[in-house]
Amino acid sequence: MSRRAELLVDPKTGVKEQSYVGFSWPNLFFGVFWFLYKRIWGWAVISFLASVVTSGIAWFIFPFFANGLHRSHLKRAGWLPEVQAQAFTINPDSHVLCPDCKELVRKEARVCKHCKATLVPQA
Ligand SMILES: [Zn+2]
């Protein structure tokens, strides 16, 4: 059975997707279509061809590492674990305006990354 791994976040869109480790039942049932659904085009093609070549045997092998493929696919595309992604997401809880240049900087920053002004970190 699969269990939950990291919750991954696309820092560009804020979209979240749960990643899993272990055997993928959805992949066993949906095979190639699971890869298509997850938008992993390369592995969709590979798993389709592998299933044809092996008369369907590959269909039962991919579920063992489909979740790993999915996770590394997202990470290559720039997705980050949720904890890490928060550092890149600008929101009122994490960022303040630099008093000198009015750019957004992280609350904990001691130096403005834009104008190098010294800041008082706000907890
Ligand atoms: Zn500044």
mmCIF file of N, CA, C and O in Angstrom, residues 14-114:
data_model
loop_
_atom_site.group_PDB
_atom_site.id
_atom_site.type_symbol
_atom_site.label_atom_id
_atom_site.label_comp_id
_atom_site.label_asym_id
_atom_site.label_seq_id
_atom_site.Cartn_x
_atom_site.Cartn_y
_atom_site.Cartn_z
ATOM 1 N N GLY A 14 1.020 28.071 -6.718
ATOM 2 C CA GLY A 14 0.468 27.785 -5.407
ATOM 3 C C GLY A 14 -0.344 26.495 -5.373
ATOM 4 O O GLY A 14 -0.913 26.149 -4.347
ATOM 5 N N VAL A 15 -0.415 25.803 -6.516
ATOM 6 C CA VAL A 15 -1.162 24.545 -6.585
ATOM 7 C C VAL A 15 -0.440 23.488 -5.747
ATOM 8 O O VAL A 15 0.789 23.396 -5.781
ATOM 9 N N LYS A 16 -1.213 22.726 -4.980
ATOM 10 C CA LYS A 16 -0.620 21.696 -4.129
ATOM 11 C C LYS A 16 -0.968 20.320 -4.653
ATOM 12 O O LYS A 16 -2.040 20.121 -5.211
ATOM 13 N N GLU A 17 -0.047 19.380 -4.466
ATOM 14 C CA GLU A 17 -0.337 18.010 -4.845
ATOM 15 C C GLU A 17 0.331 17.064 -3.860
ATOM 16 O O GLU A 17 1.507 17.207 -3.560
ATOM 17 N N GLN A 18 -0.469 16.126 -3.368
ATOM 18 C CA GLN A 18 0.049 15.140 -2.430
ATOM 19 C C GLN A 18 0.927 14.143 -3.184
ATOM 20 O O GLN A 18 0.545 13.683 -4.255
ATOM 21 N N SER A 19 2.085 13.827 -2.635
ATOM 22 C CA SER A 19 2.896 12.769 -3.236
ATOM 23 C C SER A 19 2.859 11.554 -2.307
ATOM 24 O O SER A 19 2.576 11.686 -1.125
ATOM 25 N N TYR A 20 3.094 10.406 -2.883
ATOM 26 C CA TYR A 20 2.999 9.157 -2.135
ATOM 27 C C TYR A 20 4.256 8.330 -2.314
ATOM 28 O O TYR A 20 5.002 8.511 -3.280
ATOM 29 N N VAL A 21 4.479 7.416 -1.377
ATOM 30 C CA VAL A 21 5.524 6.419 -1.557
ATOM 31 C C VAL A 21 4.875 5.038 -1.479
ATOM 32 O O VAL A 21 3.834 4.876 -0.857
ATOM 33 N N GLY A 22 5.519 4.086 -2.134
ATOM 34 C CA GLY A 22 4.999 2.719 -2.092
ATOM 35 C C GLY A 22 4.164 2.386 -3.314
ATOM 36 O O GLY A 22 4.118 3.133 -4.284
ATOM 37 N N PHE A 23 3.495 1.256 -3.235
ATOM 38 C CA PHE A 23 2.747 0.719 -4.361
ATOM 39 C C PHE A 23 1.573 1.624 -4.727
ATOM 40 O O PHE A 23 0.816 2.054 -3.862
ATOM 41 N N SER A 24 1.426 1.903 -6.012
ATOM 42 C CA SER A 24 0.345 2.783 -6.460
ATOM 43 C C SER A 24 -0.817 1.966 -7.017
ATOM 44 O O SER A 24 -0.749 1.469 -8.140
ATOM 45 N N TRP A 25 -1.884 1.828 -6.235
ATOM 46 C CA TRP A 25 -3.073 1.116 -6.722
ATOM 47 C C TRP A 25 -3.721 1.841 -7.895
ATOM 48 O O TRP A 25 -4.109 1.191 -8.869
ATOM 49 N N PRO A 26 -3.840 3.176 -7.828
ATOM 50 C CA PRO A 26 -4.433 3.860 -8.990
ATOM 51 C C PRO A 26 -3.652 3.572 -10.270
ATOM 52 O O PRO A 26 -4.236 3.405 -11.338
ATOM 53 N N ASN A 27 -2.325 3.480 -10.145
ATOM 54 C CA ASN A 27 -1.526 3.195 -11.337
ATOM 55 C C ASN A 27 -1.768 1.780 -11.827
ATOM 56 O O ASN A 27 -1.793 1.512 -13.030
ATOM 57 N N LEU A 28 -1.974 0.842 -10.903
ATOM 58 C CA LEU A 28 -2.259 -0.532 -11.318
ATOM 59 C C LEU A 28 -3.560 -0.579 -12.121
ATOM 60 O O LEU A 28 -3.654 -1.243 -13.143
ATOM 61 N N PHE A 29 -4.585 0.165 -11.651
ATOM 62 C CA PHE A 29 -5.878 0.125 -12.323
ATOM 63 C C PHE A 29 -5.903 0.934 -13.615
ATOM 64 O O PHE A 29 -6.562 0.550 -14.571
ATOM 65 N N PHE A 30 -5.177 2.046 -13.617
ATOM 66 C CA PHE A 30 -5.305 2.951 -14.768
ATOM 67 C C PHE A 30 -4.063 2.995 -15.653
ATOM 68 O O PHE A 30 -4.134 3.517 -16.764
ATOM 69 N N GLY A 31 -2.940 2.475 -15.168
ATOM 70 C CA GLY A 31 -1.740 2.337 -15.982
ATOM 71 C C GLY A 31 -1.364 3.601 -16.734
ATOM 72 O O GLY A 31 -1.143 4.645 -16.134
ATOM 73 N N VAL A 32 -1.337 3.456 -18.052
ATOM 74 C CA VAL A 32 -0.950 4.570 -18.921
ATOM 75 C C VAL A 32 -1.799 5.811 -18.630
ATOM 76 O O VAL A 32 -1.292 6.932 -18.629
ATOM 77 N N PHE A 33 -3.092 5.606 -18.359
ATOM 78 C CA PHE A 33 -3.991 6.739 -18.147
ATOM 79 C C PHE A 33 -3.664 7.495 -16.866
ATOM 80 O O PHE A 33 -3.882 8.687 -16.754
ATOM 81 N N TRP A 34 -3.113 6.760 -15.896
ATOM 82 C CA TRP A 34 -2.669 7.408 -14.655
ATOM 83 C C TRP A 34 -1.533 8.383 -14.969
ATOM 84 O O TRP A 34 -1.538 9.515 -14.493
ATOM 85 N N PHE A 35 -0.572 7.937 -15.787
ATOM 86 C CA PHE A 35 0.529 8.830 -16.175
ATOM 87 C C PHE A 35 0.001 10.034 -16.945
ATOM 88 O O PHE A 35 0.446 11.159 -16.753
ATOM 89 N N LEU A 36 -0.970 9.800 -17.817
ATOM 90 C CA LEU A 36 -1.547 10.911 -18.590
ATOM 91 C C LEU A 36 -2.252 11.890 -17.653
ATOM 92 O O LEU A 36 -2.104 13.107 -17.773
ATOM 93 N N TYR A 37 -3.006 11.331 -16.696
ATOM 94 C CA TYR A 37 -3.730 12.158 -15.729
ATOM 95 C C TYR A 37 -2.764 13.015 -14.920
ATOM 96 O O TYR A 37 -3.027 14.183 -14.640
ATOM 97 N N LYS A 38 -1.617 12.426 -14.580
ATOM 98 C CA LYS A 38 -0.603 13.152 -13.811
ATOM 99 C C LYS A 38 0.264 14.027 -14.710
ATOM 100 O O LYS A 38 1.208 14.646 -14.250
ATOM 101 N N ARG A 39 -0.019 14.036 -15.982
ATOM 102 C CA ARG A 39 0.688 14.831 -16.983
ATOM 103 C C ARG A 39 2.169 14.460 -17.070
ATOM 104 O O ARG A 39 3.033 15.292 -17.283
ATOM 105 N N ILE A 40 2.472 13.186 -16.862
ATOM 106 C CA ILE A 40 3.840 12.705 -16.989
ATOM 107 C C ILE A 40 3.929 12.056 -18.362
ATOM 108 O O ILE A 40 3.832 10.835 -18.506
ATOM 109 N N TRP A 41 4.064 12.893 -19.380
ATOM 110 C CA TRP A 41 3.929 12.419 -20.761
ATOM 111 C C TRP A 41 4.979 11.373 -21.115
ATOM 112 O O TRP A 41 4.672 10.356 -21.732
ATOM 113 N N GLY A 42 6.240 11.632 -20.728
ATOM 114 C CA GLY A 42 7.321 10.726 -21.099
ATOM 115 C C GLY A 42 7.075 9.318 -20.600
ATOM 116 O O GLY A 42 7.174 8.341 -21.348
ATOM 117 N N TRP A 43 6.713 9.205 -19.312
ATOM 118 C CA TRP A 43 6.485 7.884 -18.736
ATOM 119 C C TRP A 43 5.196 7.268 -19.242
ATOM 120 O O TRP A 43 5.058 6.032 -19.257
ATOM 121 N N ALA A 44 4.233 8.087 -19.648
ATOM 122 C CA ALA A 44 3.010 7.552 -20.253
ATOM 123 C C ALA A 44 3.372 6.784 -21.521
ATOM 124 O O ALA A 44 2.909 5.661 -21.736
ATOM 125 N N VAL A 45 4.220 7.398 -22.341
ATOM 126 C CA VAL A 45 4.642 6.752 -23.589
ATOM 127 C C VAL A 45 5.456 5.499 -23.272
ATOM 128 O O VAL A 45 5.203 4.425 -23.832
ATOM 129 N N ILE A 46 6.420 5.651 -22.349
ATOM 130 C CA ILE A 46 7.292 4.515 -22.014
ATOM 131 C C ILE A 46 6.484 3.350 -21.446
ATOM 132 O O ILE A 46 6.664 2.196 -21.840
ATOM 133 N N SER A 47 5.555 3.642 -20.526
ATOM 134 C CA SER A 47 4.790 2.549 -19.916
ATOM 135 C C SER A 47 3.857 1.905 -20.944
ATOM 136 O O SER A 47 3.611 0.700 -20.901
ATOM 137 N N PHE A 48 3.341 2.715 -21.875
ATOM 138 C CA PHE A 48 2.493 2.150 -22.928
ATOM 139 C C PHE A 48 3.297 1.195 -23.804
ATOM 140 O O PHE A 48 2.898 0.049 -24.026
ATOM 141 N N LEU A 49 4.469 1.676 -24.263
ATOM 142 C CA LEU A 49 5.305 0.845 -25.128
ATOM 143 C C LEU A 49 5.776 -0.408 -24.387
ATOM 144 O O LEU A 49 5.748 -1.514 -24.922
ATOM 145 N N ALA A 50 6.173 -0.221 -23.113
ATOM 146 C CA ALA A 50 6.650 -1.362 -22.328
ATOM 147 C C ALA A 50 5.540 -2.395 -22.155
ATOM 148 O O ALA A 50 5.783 -3.600 -22.218
ATOM 149 N N SER A 51 4.296 -1.929 -21.969
ATOM 150 C CA SER A 51 3.178 -2.865 -21.811
ATOM 151 C C SER A 51 2.906 -3.632 -23.095
ATOM 152 O O SER A 51 2.595 -4.817 -23.070
ATOM 153 N N VAL A 52 3.050 -2.940 -24.233
ATOM 154 C CA VAL A 52 2.840 -3.599 -25.524
ATOM 155 C C VAL A 52 3.923 -4.647 -25.745
ATOM 156 O O VAL A 52 3.639 -5.805 -26.067
ATOM 157 N N VAL A 53 5.182 -4.231 -25.517
ATOM 158 C CA VAL A 53 6.321 -5.117 -25.778
ATOM 159 C C VAL A 53 6.279 -6.353 -24.875
ATOM 160 O O VAL A 53 6.601 -7.456 -25.298
ATOM 161 N N THR A 54 5.853 -6.153 -23.618
ATOM 162 C CA THR A 54 5.868 -7.265 -22.665
ATOM 163 C C THR A 54 4.495 -7.938 -22.565
ATOM 164 O O THR A 54 4.223 -8.660 -21.602
ATOM 165 N N SER A 55 3.619 -7.706 -23.538
ATOM 166 C CA SER A 55 2.256 -8.249 -23.546
ATOM 167 C C SER A 55 1.499 -7.939 -22.254
ATOM 168 O O SER A 55 0.762 -8.767 -21.730
ATOM 169 N N GLY A 56 1.731 -6.771 -21.695
ATOM 170 C CA GLY A 56 0.961 -6.336 -20.536
ATOM 171 C C GLY A 56 1.638 -6.550 -19.198
ATOM 172 O O GLY A 56 1.159 -6.058 -18.173
ATOM 173 N N ILE A 57 2.743 -7.277 -19.185
ATOM 174 C CA ILE A 57 3.398 -7.562 -17.897
ATOM 175 C C ILE A 57 3.889 -6.276 -17.235
ATOM 176 O O ILE A 57 3.759 -6.088 -16.031
ATOM 177 N N ALA A 58 4.413 -5.360 -18.066
ATOM 178 C CA ALA A 58 4.941 -4.102 -17.521
ATOM 179 C C ALA A 58 3.856 -3.319 -16.781
ATOM 180 O O ALA A 58 4.144 -2.571 -15.849
ATOM 181 N N TRP A 59 2.602 -3.503 -17.220
ATOM 182 C CA TRP A 59 1.465 -2.824 -16.586
ATOM 183 C C TRP A 59 1.439 -3.091 -15.081
ATOM 184 O O TRP A 59 1.045 -2.254 -14.284
ATOM 185 N N PHE A 60 1.893 -4.310 -14.685
ATOM 186 C CA PHE A 60 1.864 -4.697 -13.279
ATOM 187 C C PHE A 60 3.158 -4.353 -12.550
ATOM 188 O O PHE A 60 3.275 -4.593 -11.355
ATOM 189 N N ILE A 61 4.128 -3.844 -13.289
ATOM 190 C CA ILE A 61 5.412 -3.524 -12.672
ATOM 191 C C ILE A 61 5.506 -2.032 -12.355
ATOM 192 O O ILE A 61 6.041 -1.644 -11.324
ATOM 193 N N PHE A 62 4.920 -1.213 -13.229
ATOM 194 C CA PHE A 62 5.005 0.237 -13.020
ATOM 195 C C PHE A 62 4.416 0.707 -11.687
ATOM 196 O O PHE A 62 4.951 1.636 -11.090
ATOM 197 N N PRO A 63 3.339 0.104 -11.183
ATOM 198 C CA PRO A 63 2.784 0.588 -9.909
ATOM 199 C C PRO A 63 3.796 0.590 -8.771
ATOM 200 O O PRO A 63 3.660 1.345 -7.821
ATOM 201 N N PHE A 64 4.839 -0.257 -8.885
ATOM 202 C CA PHE A 64 5.813 -0.308 -7.800
ATOM 203 C C PHE A 64 6.680 0.942 -7.733
ATOM 204 O O PHE A 64 7.183 1.288 -6.684
ATOM 205 N N PHE A 65 6.878 1.597 -8.871
ATOM 206 C CA PHE A 65 7.665 2.835 -8.769
ATOM 207 C C PHE A 65 6.987 4.065 -9.376
ATOM 208 O O PHE A 65 7.596 5.108 -9.498
ATOM 209 N N ALA A 66 5.694 3.941 -9.677
ATOM 210 C CA ALA A 66 4.967 5.080 -10.257
ATOM 211 C C ALA A 66 4.964 6.298 -9.324
ATOM 212 O O ALA A 66 5.131 7.427 -9.774
ATOM 213 N N ASN A 67 4.785 6.054 -8.027
ATOM 214 C CA ASN A 67 4.746 7.182 -7.092
ATOM 215 C C ASN A 67 6.079 7.920 -7.044
ATOM 216 O O ASN A 67 6.116 9.139 -6.949
ATOM 217 N N GLY A 68 7.168 7.158 -7.093
ATOM 218 C CA GLY A 68 8.490 7.781 -7.111
ATOM 219 C C GLY A 68 8.694 8.600 -8.370
ATOM 220 O O GLY A 68 9.245 9.702 -8.326
ATOM 221 N N LEU A 69 8.221 8.071 -9.510
ATOM 222 C CA LEU A 69 8.330 8.790 -10.774
ATOM 223 C C LEU A 69 7.539 10.093 -10.709
ATOM 224 O O LEU A 69 7.999 11.139 -11.155
ATOM 225 N N HIS A 70 6.352 9.996 -10.136
ATOM 226 C CA HIS A 70 5.497 11.179 -10.003
ATOM 227 C C HIS A 70 6.188 12.252 -9.167
ATOM 228 O O HIS A 70 6.237 13.419 -9.545
ATOM 229 N N ARG A 71 6.762 11.832 -8.022
ATOM 230 C CA ARG A 71 7.399 12.798 -7.128
ATOM 231 C C ARG A 71 8.614 13.448 -7.786
ATOM 232 O O ARG A 71 8.770 14.663 -7.736
ATOM 233 N N SER A 72 9.461 12.638 -8.416
ATOM 234 C CA SER A 72 10.643 13.238 -9.024
ATOM 235 C C SER A 72 10.264 14.088 -10.237
ATOM 236 O O SER A 72 10.922 15.079 -10.538
ATOM 237 N N HIS A 73 9.164 13.702 -10.906
ATOM 238 C CA HIS A 73 8.665 14.510 -12.021
ATOM 239 C C HIS A 73 8.287 15.912 -11.544
ATOM 240 O O HIS A 73 8.648 16.915 -12.157
ATOM 241 N N LEU A 74 7.559 15.988 -10.430
ATOM 242 C CA LEU A 74 7.135 17.285 -9.896
ATOM 243 C C LEU A 74 8.340 18.102 -9.432
ATOM 244 O O LEU A 74 8.423 19.303 -9.670
ATOM 245 N N LYS A 75 9.293 17.425 -8.772
ATOM 246 C CA LYS A 75 10.450 18.149 -8.256
ATOM 247 C C LYS A 75 11.310 18.710 -9.383
ATOM 248 O O LYS A 75 11.821 19.823 -9.288
ATOM 249 N N ARG A 76 11.430 17.934 -10.461
ATOM 250 C CA ARG A 76 12.184 18.439 -11.607
ATOM 251 C C ARG A 76 11.503 19.661 -12.202
ATOM 252 O O ARG A 76 12.140 20.545 -12.740
ATOM 253 N N ALA A 77 10.172 19.687 -12.116
ATOM 254 C CA ALA A 77 9.409 20.807 -12.664
ATOM 255 C C ALA A 77 9.420 22.000 -11.712
ATOM 256 O O ALA A 77 8.767 23.001 -11.973
ATOM 257 N N GLY A 78 10.160 21.892 -10.609
ATOM 258 C CA GLY A 78 10.314 23.029 -9.716
ATOM 259 C C GLY A 78 9.389 23.021 -8.507
ATOM 260 O O GLY A 78 9.371 23.978 -7.747
ATOM 261 N N TRP A 79 8.619 21.957 -8.345
ATOM 262 C CA TRP A 79 7.727 21.871 -7.184
ATOM 263 C C TRP A 79 8.560 21.659 -5.936
ATOM 264 O O TRP A 79 9.602 21.009 -5.976
ATOM 265 N N LEU A 80 8.100 22.204 -4.819
ATOM 266 C CA LEU A 80 8.852 22.127 -3.575
ATOM 267 C C LEU A 80 7.973 21.531 -2.481
ATOM 268 O O LEU A 80 6.755 21.683 -2.513
ATOM 269 N N PRO A 81 8.625 20.878 -1.485
ATOM 270 C CA PRO A 81 7.856 20.467 -0.314
ATOM 271 C C PRO A 81 7.207 21.696 0.315
ATOM 272 O O PRO A 81 7.797 22.773 0.300
ATOM 273 N N GLU A 82 6.005 21.525 0.866
ATOM 274 C CA GLU A 82 5.221 22.667 1.331
ATOM 275 C C GLU A 82 6.005 23.588 2.269
ATOM 276 O O GLU A 82 5.956 24.803 2.139
ATOM 277 N N VAL A 83 6.751 23.001 3.202
ATOM 278 C CA VAL A 83 7.487 23.798 4.178
ATOM 279 C C VAL A 83 8.471 24.724 3.478
ATOM 280 O O VAL A 83 8.573 25.912 3.792
ATOM 281 N N GLN A 84 9.179 24.161 2.496
ATOM 282 C CA GLN A 84 10.165 24.936 1.752
ATOM 283 C C GLN A 84 9.475 25.990 0.887
ATOM 284 O O GLN A 84 9.980 27.092 0.719
ATOM 285 N N ALA A 85 8.324 25.620 0.318
ATOM 286 C CA ALA A 85 7.641 26.512 -0.615
ATOM 287 C C ALA A 85 7.147 27.769 0.082
ATOM 288 O O ALA A 85 7.069 28.831 -0.542
ATOM 289 N N GLN A 86 6.831 27.657 1.368
ATOM 290 C CA GLN A 86 6.335 28.826 2.086
ATOM 291 C C GLN A 86 7.341 29.962 2.076
ATOM 292 O O GLN A 86 6.969 31.135 2.075
ATOM 293 N N ALA A 87 8.621 29.597 2.057
ATOM 294 C CA ALA A 87 9.671 30.608 2.038
ATOM 295 C C ALA A 87 9.640 31.415 0.752
ATOM 296 O O ALA A 87 10.144 32.526 0.691
ATOM 297 N N PHE A 88 9.023 30.843 -0.304
ATOM 298 C CA PHE A 88 8.998 31.520 -1.590
ATOM 299 C C PHE A 88 7.652 32.178 -1.873
ATOM 300 O O PHE A 88 7.506 32.912 -2.832
ATOM 301 N N THR A 89 6.685 31.861 -1.058
ATOM 302 C CA THR A 89 5.361 32.432 -1.273
ATOM 303 C C THR A 89 5.259 33.744 -0.513
ATOM 304 O O THR A 89 5.491 33.795 0.685
ATOM 305 N N ILE A 90 4.932 34.793 -1.223
ATOM 306 C CA ILE A 90 4.841 36.098 -0.582
ATOM 307 C C ILE A 90 3.447 36.280 -0.004
ATOM 308 O O ILE A 90 2.450 36.154 -0.706
ATOM 309 N N ASN A 91 3.392 36.516 1.290
ATOM 310 C CA ASN A 91 2.112 36.802 1.933
ATOM 311 C C ASN A 91 2.358 37.706 3.127
ATOM 312 O O ASN A 91 3.495 37.860 3.568
ATOM 313 N N PRO A 92 1.299 38.338 3.658
ATOM 314 C CA PRO A 92 1.465 39.311 4.747
ATOM 315 C C PRO A 92 2.100 38.712 5.996
ATOM 316 O O PRO A 92 2.665 39.440 6.805
ATOM 317 N N ASP A 93 1.984 37.389 6.167
ATOM 318 C CA ASP A 93 2.565 36.770 7.353
ATOM 319 C C ASP A 93 4.071 36.630 7.251
ATOM 320 O O ASP A 93 4.762 36.552 8.247
ATOM 321 N N SER A 94 4.559 36.549 6.044
ATOM 322 C CA SER A 94 5.977 36.246 5.879
ATOM 323 C C SER A 94 6.802 37.445 5.407
ATOM 324 O O SER A 94 8.006 37.451 5.558
ATOM 325 N N HIS A 95 6.155 38.442 4.828
ATOM 326 C CA HIS A 95 6.910 39.541 4.221
ATOM 327 C C HIS A 95 6.463 40.921 4.720
ATOM 328 O O HIS A 95 5.303 41.114 5.073
ATOM 329 N N VAL A 96 7.404 41.837 4.730
ATOM 330 C CA VAL A 96 7.099 43.237 5.050
ATOM 331 C C VAL A 96 7.724 44.119 3.978
ATOM 332 O O VAL A 96 8.570 43.668 3.204
ATOM 333 N N LEU A 97 7.315 45.369 3.945
ATOM 334 C CA LEU A 97 7.912 46.305 2.994
ATOM 335 C C LEU A 97 9.185 46.882 3.591
ATOM 336 O O LEU A 97 9.211 47.289 4.747
ATOM 337 N N CYS A 98 10.232 46.914 2.793
ATOM 338 C CA CYS A 98 11.463 47.563 3.225
ATOM 339 C C CYS A 98 11.179 49.059 3.361
ATOM 340 O O CYS A 98 10.609 49.665 2.454
ATOM 341 N N PRO A 99 11.546 49.670 4.502
ATOM 342 C CA PRO A 99 11.241 51.096 4.684
ATOM 343 C C PRO A 99 11.995 52.006 3.702
ATOM 344 O O PRO A 99 11.528 53.102 3.414
ATOM 345 N N ASP A 100 13.115 51.527 3.199
ATOM 346 C CA ASP A 100 13.901 52.367 2.292
ATOM 347 C C ASP A 100 13.431 52.278 0.848
ATOM 348 O O ASP A 100 13.131 53.288 0.218
ATOM 349 N N CYS A 101 13.358 51.043 0.311
ATOM 350 C CA CYS A 101 13.083 50.908 -1.121
ATOM 351 C C CYS A 101 11.663 50.436 -1.411
ATOM 352 O O CYS A 101 11.267 50.337 -2.559
ATOM 353 N N LYS A 102 10.887 50.123 -0.349
ATOM 354 C CA LYS A 102 9.489 49.690 -0.484
ATOM 355 C C LYS A 102 9.331 48.368 -1.235
ATOM 356 O O LYS A 102 8.254 48.063 -1.718
ATOM 357 N N GLU A 103 10.409 47.592 -1.310
ATOM 358 C CA GLU A 103 10.293 46.252 -1.884
ATOM 359 C C GLU A 103 9.905 45.278 -0.773
ATOM 360 O O GLU A 103 10.165 45.521 0.398
ATOM 361 N N LEU A 104 9.294 44.146 -1.164
ATOM 362 C CA LEU A 104 8.940 43.135 -0.177
ATOM 363 C C LEU A 104 10.174 42.340 0.227
ATOM 364 O O LEU A 104 10.935 41.881 -0.613
ATOM 365 N N VAL A 105 10.351 42.220 1.527
ATOM 366 C CA VAL A 105 11.436 41.380 2.051
ATOM 367 C C VAL A 105 10.857 40.499 3.149
ATOM 368 O O VAL A 105 9.822 40.808 3.726
ATOM 369 N N ARG A 106 11.548 39.394 3.427
ATOM 370 C CA ARG A 106 11.059 38.501 4.472
ATOM 371 C C ARG A 106 11.159 39.188 5.834
ATOM 372 O O ARG A 106 12.066 39.948 6.089
ATOM 373 N N LYS A 107 10.206 38.867 6.709
ATOM 374 C CA LYS A 107 10.144 39.467 8.042
ATOM 375 C C LYS A 107 11.437 39.292 8.830
ATOM 376 O O LYS A 107 11.850 40.170 9.559
ATOM 377 N N GLU A 108 12.050 38.099 8.688
ATOM 378 C CA GLU A 108 13.236 37.788 9.488
ATOM 379 C C GLU A 108 14.506 38.430 8.928
ATOM 380 O O GLU A 108 15.550 38.337 9.534
ATOM 381 N N ALA A 109 14.393 39.053 7.752
ATOM 382 C CA ALA A 109 15.597 39.573 7.112
ATOM 383 C C ALA A 109 16.248 40.673 7.950
ATOM 384 O O ALA A 109 15.564 41.501 8.541
ATOM 385 N N ARG A 110 17.584 40.643 7.988
ATOM 386 C CA ARG A 110 18.329 41.700 8.681
ATOM 387 C C ARG A 110 18.844 42.731 7.696
ATOM 388 O O ARG A 110 19.164 43.857 8.077
ATOM 389 N N VAL A 111 18.959 42.279 6.431
ATOM 390 C CA VAL A 111 19.429 43.190 5.393
ATOM 391 C C VAL A 111 18.463 43.077 4.222
ATOM 392 O O VAL A 111 18.074 41.973 3.840
ATOM 393 N N CYS A 112 18.056 44.186 3.650
ATOM 394 C CA CYS A 112 17.170 44.165 2.495
ATOM 395 C C CYS A 112 17.924 43.604 1.305
ATOM 396 O O CYS A 112 19.028 44.040 1.003
ATOM 397 N N LYS A 113 17.310 42.612 0.623
ATOM 398 C CA LYS A 113 18.015 41.996 -0.507
ATOM 399 C C LYS A 113 18.006 42.907 -1.726
ATOM 400 O O LYS A 113 18.710 42.663 -2.693
ATOM 401 N N HIS A 114 17.192 43.946 -1.700
ATOM 402 C CA HIS A 114 17.099 44.833 -2.861
ATOM 403 C C HIS A 114 18.049 46.018 -2.729
ATOM 404 O O HIS A 114 18.797 46.332 -3.644
#
